[in-house]
Amino acid sequence: LFTVLLSIGYKLNLTYILWTHALGTLALWITGMVGARMAERIIPEQKYIGLIAGLALVLAWHLIWAAASGMETMLFSMWTLLLIALSWRELDSRSSKPFHVLLRGGFFGLLAALATLTRPEGVALAGLIGLIMLIVRPQSSWRGVLLWGIGAAVAFALVISPYLILNLNLTGGLLPDTAAA
């Protein structure tokens, strides 16, 4: 995914250093915003907790380095935090209409696929969250869990299948040859 995003900058004739750093900065900014929302959810009575948490993320030297590194690290960090935040939202009272549950699962599957396309180990986090969803059942019924899981699986499969097909045609396997390293 990071390579595809980098290619957009080349197609737009942007300086590759500027484009790469802009992508890292955007991912860092989104991570700070998501982290701020998560902190507000955990400690809603603290007045400035969102601002403090967001700034703590944006100013952490590890994440600044990741954003400026020119690699996919910050993008992957952003996707993982978004996956966790999205799974937390399932704990809120939400509509239990089948279409809405299916749609929420689909959105989770989309984000899980994007994380996996950024780095293959994104599938491990998505699988772990899916397992926790089975245990906790925030959708309050087995039917809701099943619908959420179907939505997640279908969206994940739709988004990741072109990548898997490409690898199958190029290397004969589902993952690139570098995955063995």
Coordinates of N, CA, C and O in Angstrom, one line a residue, residues 47-170:
K47 N -10.4 17.3 31.6 CA -10.7 18.3 30.6 C -9.8 18.3 29.4 O -10.3 18.5 28.3
Y48 N -8.5 18.2 29.5 CA -7.6 18.4 28.4 C -6.9 17.1 28.0 O -5.9 17.1 27.3
I49 N -7.5 15.9 28.4 CA -6.9 14.7 28.1 C -6.7 14.4 26.7 O -5.6 13.8 26.3
G50 N -7.6 14.7 25.8 CA -7.5 14.5 24.4 C -6.3 15.3 23.8 O -5.5 14.7 23.1
L51 N -6.2 16.5 24.2 CA -5.1 17.4 23.7 C -3.8 16.8 24.2 O -2.8 16.7 23.4
I52 N -3.7 16.5 25.4 CA -2.5 16.0 26.0 C -2.1 14.7 25.3 O -0.9 14.5 24.9
A53 N -3.0 13.7 25.2 CA -2.7 12.5 24.5 C -2.3 12.6 23.1 O -1.4 12.0 22.6
G54 N -3.1 13.5 22.4 CA -2.7 13.7 21.0 C -1.3 14.3 20.8 O -0.6 13.9 19.9
L55 N -1.0 15.3 21.6 CA 0.3 15.9 21.6 C 1.4 14.9 22.0 O 2.5 14.9 21.4
A56 N 1.1 14.1 23.0 CA 2.1 13.1 23.4 C 2.4 12.1 22.2 O 3.6 11.8 22.0
L57 N 1.4 11.8 21.4 CA 1.7 10.9 20.3 C 2.4 11.7 19.2 O 3.4 11.2 18.6
V58 N 2.0 12.9 18.9 CA 2.6 13.6 17.8 C 4.0 14.1 18.1 O 4.8 14.2 17.2
L59 N 4.3 14.3 19.4 CA 5.6 14.7 19.8 C 6.6 13.6 20.2 O 7.7 13.9 20.6
A60 N 6.1 12.3 20.2 CA 7.0 11.2 20.6 C 8.0 11.0 19.6 O 7.7 10.9 18.4
W61 N 9.3 11.0 20.0 CA 10.4 11.0 19.0 C 10.3 9.7 18.1 O 10.7 9.7 17.0
H62 N 9.9 8.6 18.7 CA 9.8 7.4 17.9 C 8.8 7.5 16.8 O 9.1 7.1 15.7
L63 N 7.7 8.2 17.0 CA 6.7 8.4 15.9 C 7.2 9.4 15.0 O 6.9 9.3 13.8
I64 N 7.8 10.5 15.5 CA 8.4 11.5 14.6 C 9.4 10.8 13.6 O 9.4 11.1 12.4
W65 N 10.2 10.0 14.2 CA 11.2 9.3 13.4 C 10.5 8.4 12.3 O 10.9 8.4 11.2
A66 N 9.5 7.7 12.8 CA 8.7 6.8 11.9 C 8.1 7.6 10.7 O 8.1 7.2 9.6
A67 N 7.6 8.8 11.1 CA 6.9 9.6 10.0 C 8.0 10.2 9.0 O 7.7 10.4 7.9
A68 N 9.1 10.5 9.5 CA 10.2 11.1 8.7 C 11.1 10.1 8.0 O 11.9 10.4 7.2
S69 N 10.9 8.8 8.3 CA 11.8 7.7 7.9 C 11.7 7.4 6.4 O 12.6 6.9 5.8
G70 N 10.6 7.8 5.8 CA 10.4 7.4 4.4 C 9.9 6.0 4.2 O 10.0 5.4 3.1
M71 N 9.5 5.3 5.3 CA 9.1 3.9 5.2 C 7.6 3.9 5.6 O 7.0 4.9 6.0
E72 N 7.1 2.7 5.6 CA 5.6 2.5 5.9 C 5.3 2.4 7.4 O 4.2 2.2 7.7
T73 N 6.3 2.6 8.2 CA 6.1 2.4 9.7 C 5.0 3.2 10.3 O 4.2 2.7 11.0
M74 N 5.0 4.5 10.0 CA 4.0 5.4 10.5 C 2.6 5.1 10.0 O 1.6 5.1 10.7
L75 N 2.5 4.7 8.7 CA 1.2 4.4 8.1 C 0.7 3.1 8.8 O -0.5 3.1 9.1
F76 N 1.5 2.2 9.0 CA 1.1 0.9 9.7 C 0.7 1.2 11.1 O -0.3 0.7 11.6
S77 N 1.4 2.1 11.8 CA 1.0 2.5 13.2 C -0.4 3.2 13.2 O -1.2 2.9 14.1
M78 N -0.6 4.0 12.2 CA -1.9 4.7 12.1 C -3.0 3.6 11.9 O -4.1 3.7 12.6
W79 N -2.8 2.7 11.0 CA -3.9 1.7 10.7 C -4.1 0.8 12.0 O -5.3 0.5 12.3
T80 N -3.1 0.5 12.7 CA -3.3 -0.4 13.9 C -4.1 0.4 15.0 O -5.0 -0.2 15.6
L81 N -3.8 1.7 15.2 CA -4.5 2.4 16.1 C -6.0 2.6 15.7 O -6.9 2.6 16.5
L82 N -6.2 2.8 14.4 CA -7.5 2.9 13.9 C -8.3 1.6 14.1 O -9.5 1.7 14.4
L83 N -7.7 0.5 13.9 CA -8.4 -0.8 14.1 C -8.8 -0.9 15.5 O -9.9 -1.4 15.8
I84 N -7.9 -0.6 16.4 CA -8.2 -0.7 17.9 C -9.4 0.3 18.2 O -10.3 -0.1 18.9
A85 N -9.3 1.5 17.7 CA -10.3 2.5 18.0 C -11.7 2.0 17.5 O -12.7 2.2 18.1
L86 N -11.6 1.5 16.3 CA -12.9 1.0 15.6 C -13.5 -0.1 16.4 O -14.7 -0.2 16.6
S87 N -12.7 -1.0 16.9 CA -13.2 -2.1 17.7 C -13.8 -1.6 19.0 O -14.8 -2.2 19.5
W88 N -13.2 -0.6 19.6 CA -13.7 0.0 20.8 C -15.1 0.6 20.6 O -16.0 0.5 21.5
R89 N -15.3 1.1 19.4 CA -16.6 1.7 19.1 C -17.7 0.7 19.1 O -18.9 1.0 19.3
E90 N -17.4 -0.6 18.9 CA -18.4 -1.7 18.9 C -19.0 -1.8 20.3 O -20.0 -2.4 20.5
L91 N -18.2 -1.3 21.3 CA -18.7 -1.5 22.7 C -19.8 -0.5 23.0 O -20.6 -0.6 24.0
D92 N -19.9 0.6 22.2 CA -21.0 1.6 22.4 C -22.3 1.0 22.0 O -22.4 0.0 21.2
S93 N -23.4 1.6 22.5 CA -24.7 1.1 22.0 C -24.9 1.6 20.6 O -24.8 2.8 20.3
R94 N -25.1 0.7 19.7 CA -25.2 1.0 18.3 C -26.5 0.3 17.8 O -27.0 -0.6 18.4
S95 N -26.8 0.7 16.6 CA -28.0 0.0 16.0 C -27.7 -1.4 15.8 O -26.6 -1.8 15.4
S96 N -28.7 -2.3 16.1 CA -28.5 -3.7 15.9 C -29.2 -4.2 14.7 O -29.4 -5.4 14.5
K97 N -29.6 -3.2 13.8 CA -30.2 -3.6 12.5 C -29.2 -4.4 11.7 O -28.0 -4.0 11.7
P98 N -29.6 -5.5 11.1 CA -28.6 -6.3 10.4 C -27.7 -5.6 9.4 O -26.5 -5.8 9.4
F99 N -28.3 -4.7 8.7 CA -27.5 -4.0 7.7 C -26.4 -3.1 8.3 O -25.3 -3.0 7.9
H100 N -26.7 -2.5 9.5 CA -25.8 -1.6 10.2 C -24.6 -2.4 10.7 O -23.5 -2.0 10.7
V101 N -25.0 -3.6 11.3 CA -23.9 -4.5 11.9 C -23.0 -5.0 10.8 O -21.8 -5.0 10.9
L102 N -23.6 -5.4 9.7 CA -22.8 -5.8 8.5 C -21.9 -4.7 8.0 O -20.8 -5.0 7.7
L103 N -22.4 -3.5 7.9 CA -21.7 -2.4 7.4 C -20.5 -2.0 8.4 O -19.4 -1.8 7.9
R104 N -20.7 -2.1 9.7 CA -19.7 -1.8 10.6 C -18.6 -2.9 10.5 O -17.4 -2.6 10.6
G105 N -19.0 -4.1 10.4 CA -18.0 -5.2 10.2 C -17.2 -5.0 8.9 O -16.0 -5.2 8.8
G106 N -18.0 -4.6 7.8 CA -17.3 -4.3 6.6 C -16.3 -3.2 6.6 O -15.2 -3.3 6.1
F107 N -16.6 -2.2 7.4 CA -15.6 -1.1 7.6 C -14.4 -1.6 8.3 O -13.3 -1.2 8.0
F108 N -14.6 -2.4 9.3 CA -13.5 -3.0 10.0 C -12.6 -3.9 9.1 O -11.4 -3.8 9.1
G109 N -13.3 -4.7 8.3 CA -12.6 -5.5 7.3 C -11.8 -4.7 6.3 O -10.6 -5.0 5.9
L110 N -12.3 -3.5 5.9 CA -11.6 -2.6 5.0 C -10.3 -2.1 5.6 O -9.2 -2.2 5.1
L111 N -10.4 -1.6 6.9 CA -9.3 -1.1 7.6 C -8.3 -2.2 7.9 O -7.0 -2.0 7.8
A112 N -8.7 -3.4 8.2 CA -7.8 -4.6 8.4 C -7.1 -4.9 7.2 O -5.9 -5.2 7.2
A113 N -7.7 -4.9 6.0 CA -7.1 -5.1 4.7 C -6.0 -4.1 4.4 O -4.9 -4.4 4.0
L114 N -6.4 -2.8 4.7 CA -5.4 -1.7 4.4 C -4.2 -1.9 5.3 O -3.0 -1.7 4.9
A115 N -4.4 -2.3 6.6 CA -3.3 -2.5 7.5 C -2.4 -3.7 7.0 O -1.2 -3.6 7.0
T116 N -3.1 -4.7 6.5 CA -2.4 -5.9 6.0 C -1.6 -5.6 4.7 O -0.5 -6.1 4.5
L117 N -2.2 -4.7 3.9 CA -1.5 -4.3 2.7 C -0.3 -3.5 3.0 O 0.6 -3.4 2.2
T118 N -0.4 -2.8 4.1 CA 0.8 -1.9 4.5 C 1.9 -2.8 5.0 O 3.1 -2.7 4.6
R119 N 1.6 -3.7 5.9 CA 2.5 -4.7 6.4 C 1.7 -6.0 6.7 O 0.7 -6.0 7.3
P120 N 2.2 -7.1 6.2 CA 1.5 -8.4 6.3 C 1.1 -8.8 7.7 O 0.0 -9.4 7.9
E121 N 1.8 -8.4 8.7 CA 1.4 -8.7 10.1 C 0.2 -8.0 10.6 O -0.3 -8.3 11.7
G122 N -0.3 -7.1 9.8 CA -1.6 -6.5 10.1 C -2.7 -7.5 10.3 O -3.7 -7.3 11.0
V123 N -2.6 -8.6 9.6 CA -3.6 -9.6 9.6 C -3.7 -10.3 11.0 O -4.7 -10.7 11.5
A124 N -2.5 -10.3 11.7 CA -2.5 -10.8 13.1 C -3.3 -10.0 14.1 O -4.1 -10.5 14.9
L125 N -3.2 -8.7 14.0 CA -4.0 -7.8 14.8 C -5.5 -7.9 14.5 O -6.3 -8.0 15.4
A126 N -5.8 -7.9 13.2 CA -7.2 -8.1 12.8 C -7.8 -9.4 13.4 O -8.9 -9.4 13.9
G127 N -7.0 -10.5 13.2 CA -7.5 -11.8 13.8 C -7.6 -11.8 15.3 O -8.6 -12.3 15.8
L128 N -6.7 -11.1 16.0 CA -6.8 -11.0 17.4 C -8.1 -10.2 17.8 O -8.8 -10.6 18.7
I129 N -8.3 -9.1 17.2 CA -9.5 -8.3 17.5 C -10.8 -9.1 17.1 O -11.8 -9.1 17.9
G130 N -10.8 -9.9 16.0 CA -11.9 -10.7 15.7 C -12.2 -11.8 16.7 O -13.3 -12.0 17.1
L131 N -11.1 -12.4 17.3 CA -11.2 -13.4 18.3 C -11.8 -12.7 19.6 O -12.7 -13.3 20.2
I132 N -11.4 -11.5 19.9 CA -11.9 -10.8 21.1 C -13.4 -10.5 20.9 O -14.2 -10.6 21.8
M133 N -13.7 -10.1 19.7 CA -15.2 -9.9 19.4 C -16.0 -11.1 19.6 O -17.1 -11.0 20.1
L134 N -15.5 -12.3 19.3 CA -16.2 -13.5 19.6 C -16.4 -13.7 21.1 O -17.5 -14.2 21.5
I135 N -15.4 -13.4 21.8 CA -15.5 -13.6 23.3 C -16.4 -12.6 24.0 O -17.2 -12.9 24.7
V136 N -16.2 -11.3 23.6 CA -16.9 -10.2 24.3 C -18.3 -10.0 23.7 O -19.2 -9.7 24.5
R137 N -18.5 -10.3 22.5 CA -19.8 -10.2 21.8 C -20.4 -8.8 22.1 O -21.5 -8.7 22.6
P138 N -19.8 -7.7 21.6 CA -20.4 -6.4 21.9 C -21.7 -6.2 21.1 O -22.4 -5.2 21.4
Q139 N -21.9 -7.0 20.0 CA -23.1 -6.8 19.2 C -24.3 -7.4 20.0 O -25.4 -7.4 19.5
S140 N -24.1 -8.0 21.1 CA -25.1 -8.5 22.1 C -25.8 -9.8 21.6 O -26.7 -10.3 22.3
S141 N -25.5 -10.3 20.5 CA -26.1 -11.6 20.1 C -25.2 -12.3 19.2 O -24.3 -11.7 18.5
W142 N -25.3 -13.6 19.1 CA -24.5 -14.4 18.2 C -24.8 -14.0 16.7 O -23.9 -14.0 15.9
R143 N -26.0 -13.7 16.5 CA -26.4 -13.3 15.1 C -25.6 -12.0 14.7 O -25.1 -11.9 13.6
G144 N -25.6 -11.0 15.7 CA -24.8 -9.8 15.4 C -23.3 -10.1 15.2 O -22.7 -9.5 14.3
V145 N -22.8 -10.9 16.0 CA -21.4 -11.3 15.9 C -21.1 -11.9 14.5 O -20.1 -11.6 13.8
L146 N -22.0 -12.8 14.1 CA -21.9 -13.5 12.8 C -22.0 -12.5 11.7 O -21.2 -12.5 10.7
L147 N -23.0 -11.6 11.7 CA -23.1 -10.6 10.7 C -21.9 -9.7 10.6 O -21.4 -9.3 9.5
W148 N -21.4 -9.2 11.8 CA -20.2 -8.4 11.9 C -19.0 -9.1 11.2 O -18.3 -8.6 10.4
G149 N -18.9 -10.4 11.6 CA -17.8 -11.2 11.1 C -17.9 -11.4 9.6 O -16.8 -11.3 8.9
I150 N -19.1 -11.6 9.1 CA -19.3 -11.8 7.6 C -18.9 -10.5 6.9 O -18.2 -10.5 5.9
G151 N -19.4 -9.4 7.4 CA -19.1 -8.1 6.8 C -17.6 -7.8 6.8 O -17.0 -7.4 5.8
A152 N -16.9 -8.1 7.9 CA -15.5 -7.9 8.0 C -14.7 -8.9 7.0 O -13.8 -8.4 6.3
A153 N -15.1 -10.1 7.0 CA -14.4 -11.1 6.1 C -14.6 -10.8 4.6 O -13.7 -10.8 3.8
V154 N -15.8 -10.4 4.2 CA -16.1 -10.1 2.8 C -15.3 -8.8 2.4 O -14.7 -8.8 1.3
A155 N -15.4 -7.8 3.2 CA -14.6 -6.5 2.9 C -13.1 -6.8 2.8 O -12.4 -6.3 1.9
F156 N -12.6 -7.5 3.8 CA -11.2 -7.9 3.8 C -10.8 -8.6 2.5 O -9.8 -8.3 1.9
A157 N -11.6 -9.6 2.2 CA -11.3 -10.4 1.0 C -11.4 -9.6 -0.3 O -10.5 -9.8 -1.2
L158 N -12.4 -8.7 -0.4 CA -12.5 -7.9 -1.6 C -11.3 -7.0 -1.8 O -10.8 -6.8 -2.9
V159 N -10.8 -6.4 -0.7 CA -9.7 -5.4 -0.7 C -8.4 -6.1 -0.9 O -7.6 -5.6 -1.7
I160 N -8.2 -7.2 -0.3 CA -6.9 -7.9 -0.4 C -6.7 -8.8 -1.5 O -5.6 -9.1 -1.9
S161 N -7.8 -9.2 -2.2 CA -7.7 -10.2 -3.2 C -6.8 -9.8 -4.4 O -6.1 -10.6 -5.0
P162 N -6.9 -8.5 -4.9 CA -6.0 -8.1 -6.0 C -4.5 -8.3 -5.6 O -3.7 -8.7 -6.5
Y163 N -4.1 -8.0 -4.4 CA -2.8 -8.2 -4.0 C -2.4 -9.6 -4.0 O -1.3 -10.0 -4.4
L164 N -3.3 -10.5 -3.5 CA -3.0 -11.9 -3.4 C -2.9 -12.5 -4.8 O -2.0 -13.3 -5.1
I165 N -3.7 -12.1 -5.7 CA -3.7 -12.5 -7.1 C -2.4 -12.1 -7.8 O -1.8 -12.9 -8.5
L166 N -2.0 -10.9 -7.6 CA -0.8 -10.4 -8.2 C 0.4 -11.2 -7.7 O 1.2 -11.6 -8.5
N167 N 0.5 -11.4 -6.4 CA 1.6 -12.3 -5.9 C 1.5 -13.7 -6.4 O 2.6 -14.2 -6.7
L168 N 0.4 -14.2 -6.5 CA 0.2 -15.6 -7.1 C 0.8 -15.7 -8.5 O 1.5 -16.6 -8.9
N169 N 0.4 -14.6 -9.3 CA 0.9 -14.6 -10.7 C 2.4 -14.4 -10.8 O 3.1 -14.9 -11.7
L170 N 3.0 -13.5 -9.9 CA 4.4 -13.2 -10.0 C 5.3 -14.2 -9.3 O 6.4 -14.5 -9.8

